[in-house]
CSV table of C-alpha atoms in Angstrom, one decimal:
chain,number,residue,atom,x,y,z
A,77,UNK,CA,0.0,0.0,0.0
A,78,UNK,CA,1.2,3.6,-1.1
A,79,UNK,CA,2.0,5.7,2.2
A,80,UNK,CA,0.7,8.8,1.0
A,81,UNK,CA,-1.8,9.2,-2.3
A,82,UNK,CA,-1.4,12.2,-4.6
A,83,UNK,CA,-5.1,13.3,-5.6
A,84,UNK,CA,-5.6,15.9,-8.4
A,85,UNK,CA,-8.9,17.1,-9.2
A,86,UNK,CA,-8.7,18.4,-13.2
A,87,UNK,CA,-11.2,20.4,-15.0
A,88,UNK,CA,-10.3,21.6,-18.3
A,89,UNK,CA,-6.2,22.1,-17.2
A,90,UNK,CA,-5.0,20.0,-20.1
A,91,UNK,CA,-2.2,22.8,-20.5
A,92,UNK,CA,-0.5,23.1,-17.1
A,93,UNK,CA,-1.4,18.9,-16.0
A,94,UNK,CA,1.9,17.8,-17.6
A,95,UNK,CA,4.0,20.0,-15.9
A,96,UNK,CA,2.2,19.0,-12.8
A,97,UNK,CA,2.6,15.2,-13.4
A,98,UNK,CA,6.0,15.7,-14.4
A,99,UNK,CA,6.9,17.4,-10.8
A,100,UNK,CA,5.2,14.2,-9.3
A,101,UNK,CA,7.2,12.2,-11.2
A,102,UNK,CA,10.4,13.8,-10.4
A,103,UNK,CA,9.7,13.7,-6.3
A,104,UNK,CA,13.1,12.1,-4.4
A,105,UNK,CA,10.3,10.4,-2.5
A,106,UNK,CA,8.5,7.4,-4.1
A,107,UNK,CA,6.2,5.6,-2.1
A,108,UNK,CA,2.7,7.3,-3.1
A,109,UNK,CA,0.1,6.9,-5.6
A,110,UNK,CA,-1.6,9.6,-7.9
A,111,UNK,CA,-5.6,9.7,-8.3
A,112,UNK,CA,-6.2,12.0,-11.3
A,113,UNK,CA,-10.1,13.1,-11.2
A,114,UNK,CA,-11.1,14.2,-14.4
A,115,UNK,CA,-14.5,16.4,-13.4
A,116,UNK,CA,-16.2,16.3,-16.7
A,117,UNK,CA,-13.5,18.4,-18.9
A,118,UNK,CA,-14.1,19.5,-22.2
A,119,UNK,CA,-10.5,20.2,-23.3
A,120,UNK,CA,-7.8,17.7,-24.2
A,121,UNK,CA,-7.2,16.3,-20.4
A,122,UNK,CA,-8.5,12.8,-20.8
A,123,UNK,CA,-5.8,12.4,-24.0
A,124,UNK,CA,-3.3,14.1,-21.6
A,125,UNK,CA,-3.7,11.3,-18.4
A,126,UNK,CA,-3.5,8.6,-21.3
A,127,UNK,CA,0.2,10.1,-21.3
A,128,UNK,CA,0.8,8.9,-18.0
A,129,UNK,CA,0.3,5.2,-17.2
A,130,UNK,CA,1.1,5.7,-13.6
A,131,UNK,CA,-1.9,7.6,-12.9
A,132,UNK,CA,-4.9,6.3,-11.5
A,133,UNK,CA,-8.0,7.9,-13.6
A,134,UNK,CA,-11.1,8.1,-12.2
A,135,UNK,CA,-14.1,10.4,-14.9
A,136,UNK,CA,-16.6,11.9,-13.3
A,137,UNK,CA,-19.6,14.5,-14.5
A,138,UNK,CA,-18.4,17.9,-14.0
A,139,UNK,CA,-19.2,18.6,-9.7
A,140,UNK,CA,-16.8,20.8,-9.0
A,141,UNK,CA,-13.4,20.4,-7.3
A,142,UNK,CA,-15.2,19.6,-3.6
A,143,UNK,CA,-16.8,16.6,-5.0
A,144,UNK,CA,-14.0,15.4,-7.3
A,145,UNK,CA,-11.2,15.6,-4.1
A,146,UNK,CA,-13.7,13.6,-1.9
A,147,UNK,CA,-13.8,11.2,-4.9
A,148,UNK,CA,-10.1,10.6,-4.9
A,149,UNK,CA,-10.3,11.0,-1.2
A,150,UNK,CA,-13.0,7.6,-1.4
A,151,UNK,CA,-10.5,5.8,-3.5
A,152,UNK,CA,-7.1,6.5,-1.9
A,153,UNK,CA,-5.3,3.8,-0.4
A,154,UNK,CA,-2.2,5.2,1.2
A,155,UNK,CA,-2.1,6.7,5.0
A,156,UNK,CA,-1.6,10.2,3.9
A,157,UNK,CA,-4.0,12.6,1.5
A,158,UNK,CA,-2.9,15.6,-0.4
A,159,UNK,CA,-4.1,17.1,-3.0
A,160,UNK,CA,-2.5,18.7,-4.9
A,161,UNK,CA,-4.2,21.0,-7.7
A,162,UNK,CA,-4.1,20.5,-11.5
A,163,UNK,CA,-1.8,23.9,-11.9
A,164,UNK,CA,0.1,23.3,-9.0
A,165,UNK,CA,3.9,22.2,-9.2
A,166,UNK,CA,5.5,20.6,-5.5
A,167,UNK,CA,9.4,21.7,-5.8
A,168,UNK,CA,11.7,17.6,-5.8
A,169,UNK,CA,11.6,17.3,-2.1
A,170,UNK,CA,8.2,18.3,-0.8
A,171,UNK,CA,6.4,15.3,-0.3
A,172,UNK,CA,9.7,14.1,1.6
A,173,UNK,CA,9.2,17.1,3.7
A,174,UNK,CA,5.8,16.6,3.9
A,175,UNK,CA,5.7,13.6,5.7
A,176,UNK,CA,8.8,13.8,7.7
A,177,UNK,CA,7.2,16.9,9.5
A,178,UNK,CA,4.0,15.2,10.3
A,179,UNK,CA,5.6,11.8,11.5
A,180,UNK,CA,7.7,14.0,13.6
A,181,UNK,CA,4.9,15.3,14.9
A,182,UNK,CA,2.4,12.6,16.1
A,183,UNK,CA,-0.4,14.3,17.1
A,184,UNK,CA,-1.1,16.6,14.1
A,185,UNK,CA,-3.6,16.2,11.7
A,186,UNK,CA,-2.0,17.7,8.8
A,187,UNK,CA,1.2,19.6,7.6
A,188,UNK,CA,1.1,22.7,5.0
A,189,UNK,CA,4.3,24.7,3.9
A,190,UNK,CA,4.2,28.3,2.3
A,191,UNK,CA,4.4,28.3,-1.8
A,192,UNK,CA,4.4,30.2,-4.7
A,193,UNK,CA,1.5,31.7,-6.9
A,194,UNK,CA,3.2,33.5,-9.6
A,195,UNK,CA,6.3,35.7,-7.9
A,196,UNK,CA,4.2,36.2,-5.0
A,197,UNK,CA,5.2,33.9,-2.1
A,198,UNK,CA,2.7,33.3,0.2
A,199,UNK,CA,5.0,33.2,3.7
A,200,UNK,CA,4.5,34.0,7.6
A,201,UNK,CA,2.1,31.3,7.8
A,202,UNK,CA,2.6,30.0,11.2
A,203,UNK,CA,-0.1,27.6,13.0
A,204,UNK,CA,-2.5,29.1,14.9
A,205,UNK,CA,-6.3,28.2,15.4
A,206,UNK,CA,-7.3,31.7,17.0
A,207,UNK,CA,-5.6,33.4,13.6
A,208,UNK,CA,-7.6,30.8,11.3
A,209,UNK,CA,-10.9,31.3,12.7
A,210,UNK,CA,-10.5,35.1,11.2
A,211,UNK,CA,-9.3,34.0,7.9
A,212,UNK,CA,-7.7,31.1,5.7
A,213,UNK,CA,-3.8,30.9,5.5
A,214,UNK,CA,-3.5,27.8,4.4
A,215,UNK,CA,-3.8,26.1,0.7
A,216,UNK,CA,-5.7,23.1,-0.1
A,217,UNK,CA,-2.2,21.3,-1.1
A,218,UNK,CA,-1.3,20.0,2.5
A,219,UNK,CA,-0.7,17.2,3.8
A,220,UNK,CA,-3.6,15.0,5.7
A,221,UNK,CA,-3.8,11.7,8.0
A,222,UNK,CA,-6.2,10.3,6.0
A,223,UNK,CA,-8.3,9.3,9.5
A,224,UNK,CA,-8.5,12.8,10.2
A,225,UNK,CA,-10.3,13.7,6.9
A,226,UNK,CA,-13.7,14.6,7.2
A,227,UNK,CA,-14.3,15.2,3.7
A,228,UNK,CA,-15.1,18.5,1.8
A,229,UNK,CA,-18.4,20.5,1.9
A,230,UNK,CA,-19.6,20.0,-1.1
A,231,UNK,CA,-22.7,22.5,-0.6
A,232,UNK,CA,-20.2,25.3,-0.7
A,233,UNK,CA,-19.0,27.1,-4.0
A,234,UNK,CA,-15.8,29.1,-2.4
A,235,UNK,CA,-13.3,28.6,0.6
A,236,UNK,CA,-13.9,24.2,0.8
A,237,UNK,CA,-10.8,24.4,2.4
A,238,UNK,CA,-10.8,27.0,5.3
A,239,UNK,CA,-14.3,25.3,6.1
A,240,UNK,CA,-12.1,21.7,6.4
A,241,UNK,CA,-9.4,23.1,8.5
A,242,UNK,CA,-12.0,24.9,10.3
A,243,UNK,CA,-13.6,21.2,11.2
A,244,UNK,CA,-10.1,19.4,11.3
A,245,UNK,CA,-9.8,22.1,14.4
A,246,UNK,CA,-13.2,21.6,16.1
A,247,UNK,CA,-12.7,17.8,16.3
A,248,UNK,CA,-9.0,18.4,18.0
A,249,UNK,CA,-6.8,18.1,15.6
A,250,UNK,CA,-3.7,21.1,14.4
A,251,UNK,CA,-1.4,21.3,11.3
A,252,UNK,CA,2.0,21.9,11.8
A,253,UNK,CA,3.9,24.5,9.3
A,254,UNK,CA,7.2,24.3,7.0
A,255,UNK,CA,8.5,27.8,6.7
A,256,UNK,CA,9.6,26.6,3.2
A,257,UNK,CA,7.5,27.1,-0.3
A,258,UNK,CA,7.3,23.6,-1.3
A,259,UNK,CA,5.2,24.3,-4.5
A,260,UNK,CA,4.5,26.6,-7.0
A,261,UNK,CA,1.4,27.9,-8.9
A,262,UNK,CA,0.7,28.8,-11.9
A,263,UNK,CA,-1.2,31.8,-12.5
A,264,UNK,CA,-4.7,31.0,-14.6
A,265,UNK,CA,-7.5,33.5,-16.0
A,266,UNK,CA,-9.9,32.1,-13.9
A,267,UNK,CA,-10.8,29.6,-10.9
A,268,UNK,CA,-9.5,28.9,-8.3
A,269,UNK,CA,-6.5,30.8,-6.2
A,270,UNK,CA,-5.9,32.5,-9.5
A,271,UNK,CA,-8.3,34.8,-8.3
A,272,UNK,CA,-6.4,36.2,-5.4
A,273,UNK,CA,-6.7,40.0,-5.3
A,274,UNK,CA,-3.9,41.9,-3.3
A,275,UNK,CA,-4.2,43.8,-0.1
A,276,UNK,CA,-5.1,46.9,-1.0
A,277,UNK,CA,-8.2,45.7,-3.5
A,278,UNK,CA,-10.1,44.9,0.0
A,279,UNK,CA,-10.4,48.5,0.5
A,280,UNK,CA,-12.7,48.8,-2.3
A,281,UNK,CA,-16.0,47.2,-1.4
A,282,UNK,CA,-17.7,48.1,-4.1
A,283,UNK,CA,-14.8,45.7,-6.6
A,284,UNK,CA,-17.3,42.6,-7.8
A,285,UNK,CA,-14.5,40.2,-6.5
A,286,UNK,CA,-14.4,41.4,-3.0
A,287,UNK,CA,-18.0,41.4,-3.1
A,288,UNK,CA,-18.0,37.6,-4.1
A,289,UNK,CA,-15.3,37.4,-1.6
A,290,UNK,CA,-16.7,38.8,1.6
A,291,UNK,CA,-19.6,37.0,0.4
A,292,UNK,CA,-18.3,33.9,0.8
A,293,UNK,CA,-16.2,34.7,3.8
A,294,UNK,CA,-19.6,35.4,5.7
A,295,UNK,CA,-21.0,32.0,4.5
A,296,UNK,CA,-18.3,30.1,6.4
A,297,UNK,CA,-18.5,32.4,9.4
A,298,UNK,CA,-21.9,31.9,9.8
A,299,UNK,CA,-21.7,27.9,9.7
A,300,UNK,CA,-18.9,28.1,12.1
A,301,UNK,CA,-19.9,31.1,14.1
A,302,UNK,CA,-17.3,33.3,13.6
A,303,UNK,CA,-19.3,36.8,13.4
């Protein structure tokens, strides 16, 4: 059995997927598994996984990325989850660093690192529950026990993965952080983190994204009540 199990959920990234696959493939650690989710894509993606016989292909109608994780999630058969998404890149050592920091750690639940998106690197990212209960620090591509996943929301259209840590947190458990960027992110048009806005757009409440943002944000306070 694989000790940790690589899940990607792809919809229509046919473009950036090899370069993805290809920083999986290059990992100095070896003993994991990759669960490829296609979520109903329209592009080139399923030609693209036939590329790589190593991956594990599971086709689904198009859900959205909640539903296709917890898919991968249902199928993974190694002791560790992380998912890692389709225009994502881990740097060589990072699932080695990954897993060393949680087994050195026994009693947390996960382990996340800071990363790239674009030139911007996301950094100062150090655990604390009190600081994540007023917003979400940490990205989706971290390491999980799998025993301490509860699954995604799948009702809710943004922030899936503060709402998980957020629950990871209320049943005990605590992630532990590597002050190192251990991946990179592409940059995308759309979806996803590719709609990160910087600090000063908050300030404009009348901007449609940080109207869809604070929208969201209020949905996740309110089901954990945060407000």
């Amino acid at each position: 059995m694989p000790k940790i199990s690589v899940i990607i959920p792809v919809y229509n990234h046919a473009g950036e997927l090899k370069k993805t696959l290809a920083a999986l493939r290059a990992q100095t650690f070896k003993d994991f598994e990759i669960i490829a989710v296609n979520d109903g894509s329209s592009d080139n993606t399923s030609s693209t996984l036939k590329e790589f016989f190593d991956v594990r292909v599971i086709d689904i109608p198009h859900s959205g990325a909640a539903r296709a994780r917890n898919v991968g999630a249902s199928s993974a058969k190694g002791e560790y989850l992380i998912f890692v998404d389709a225009d994502a890149k881990l740097l060589p050592d990072a699932l080695k660093k990954f897993l060393a920091a949680l087994e050195a750690e026994s009693r947390a639940a996960f382990t996340y690192s800071s990363f790239y998106f674009g030139w911007k690197k996301f950094d100062n990212l150090e655990w604390s529950g009190e600081r994540l209960r007023k917003n979400n620090f940490i990205h989706t591509t971290s390491l999980i026990r799998k025993d301490k996943f509860p699954g995604f929301d799948e009702s809710l259209q943004r922030f899936q993965d503060w709402d998980l840590w957020l629950r990871i947190v209320k049943e005990g458990g605590y992630g532990v952080w590597i002050p190192e960027a251990l991946f990179k992110i592409a940059p995308r048009s759309s979806g996803g983190i590719s709609k990160w806005l910087p600090k000063f757009a908050y300030k404009l409440p009348w901007f449609k994204a940080v109207k869809e943002y604070k929208r969201a944000a209020d949905i996740i306070k309110k089901k954990h009540n945060l407000c």
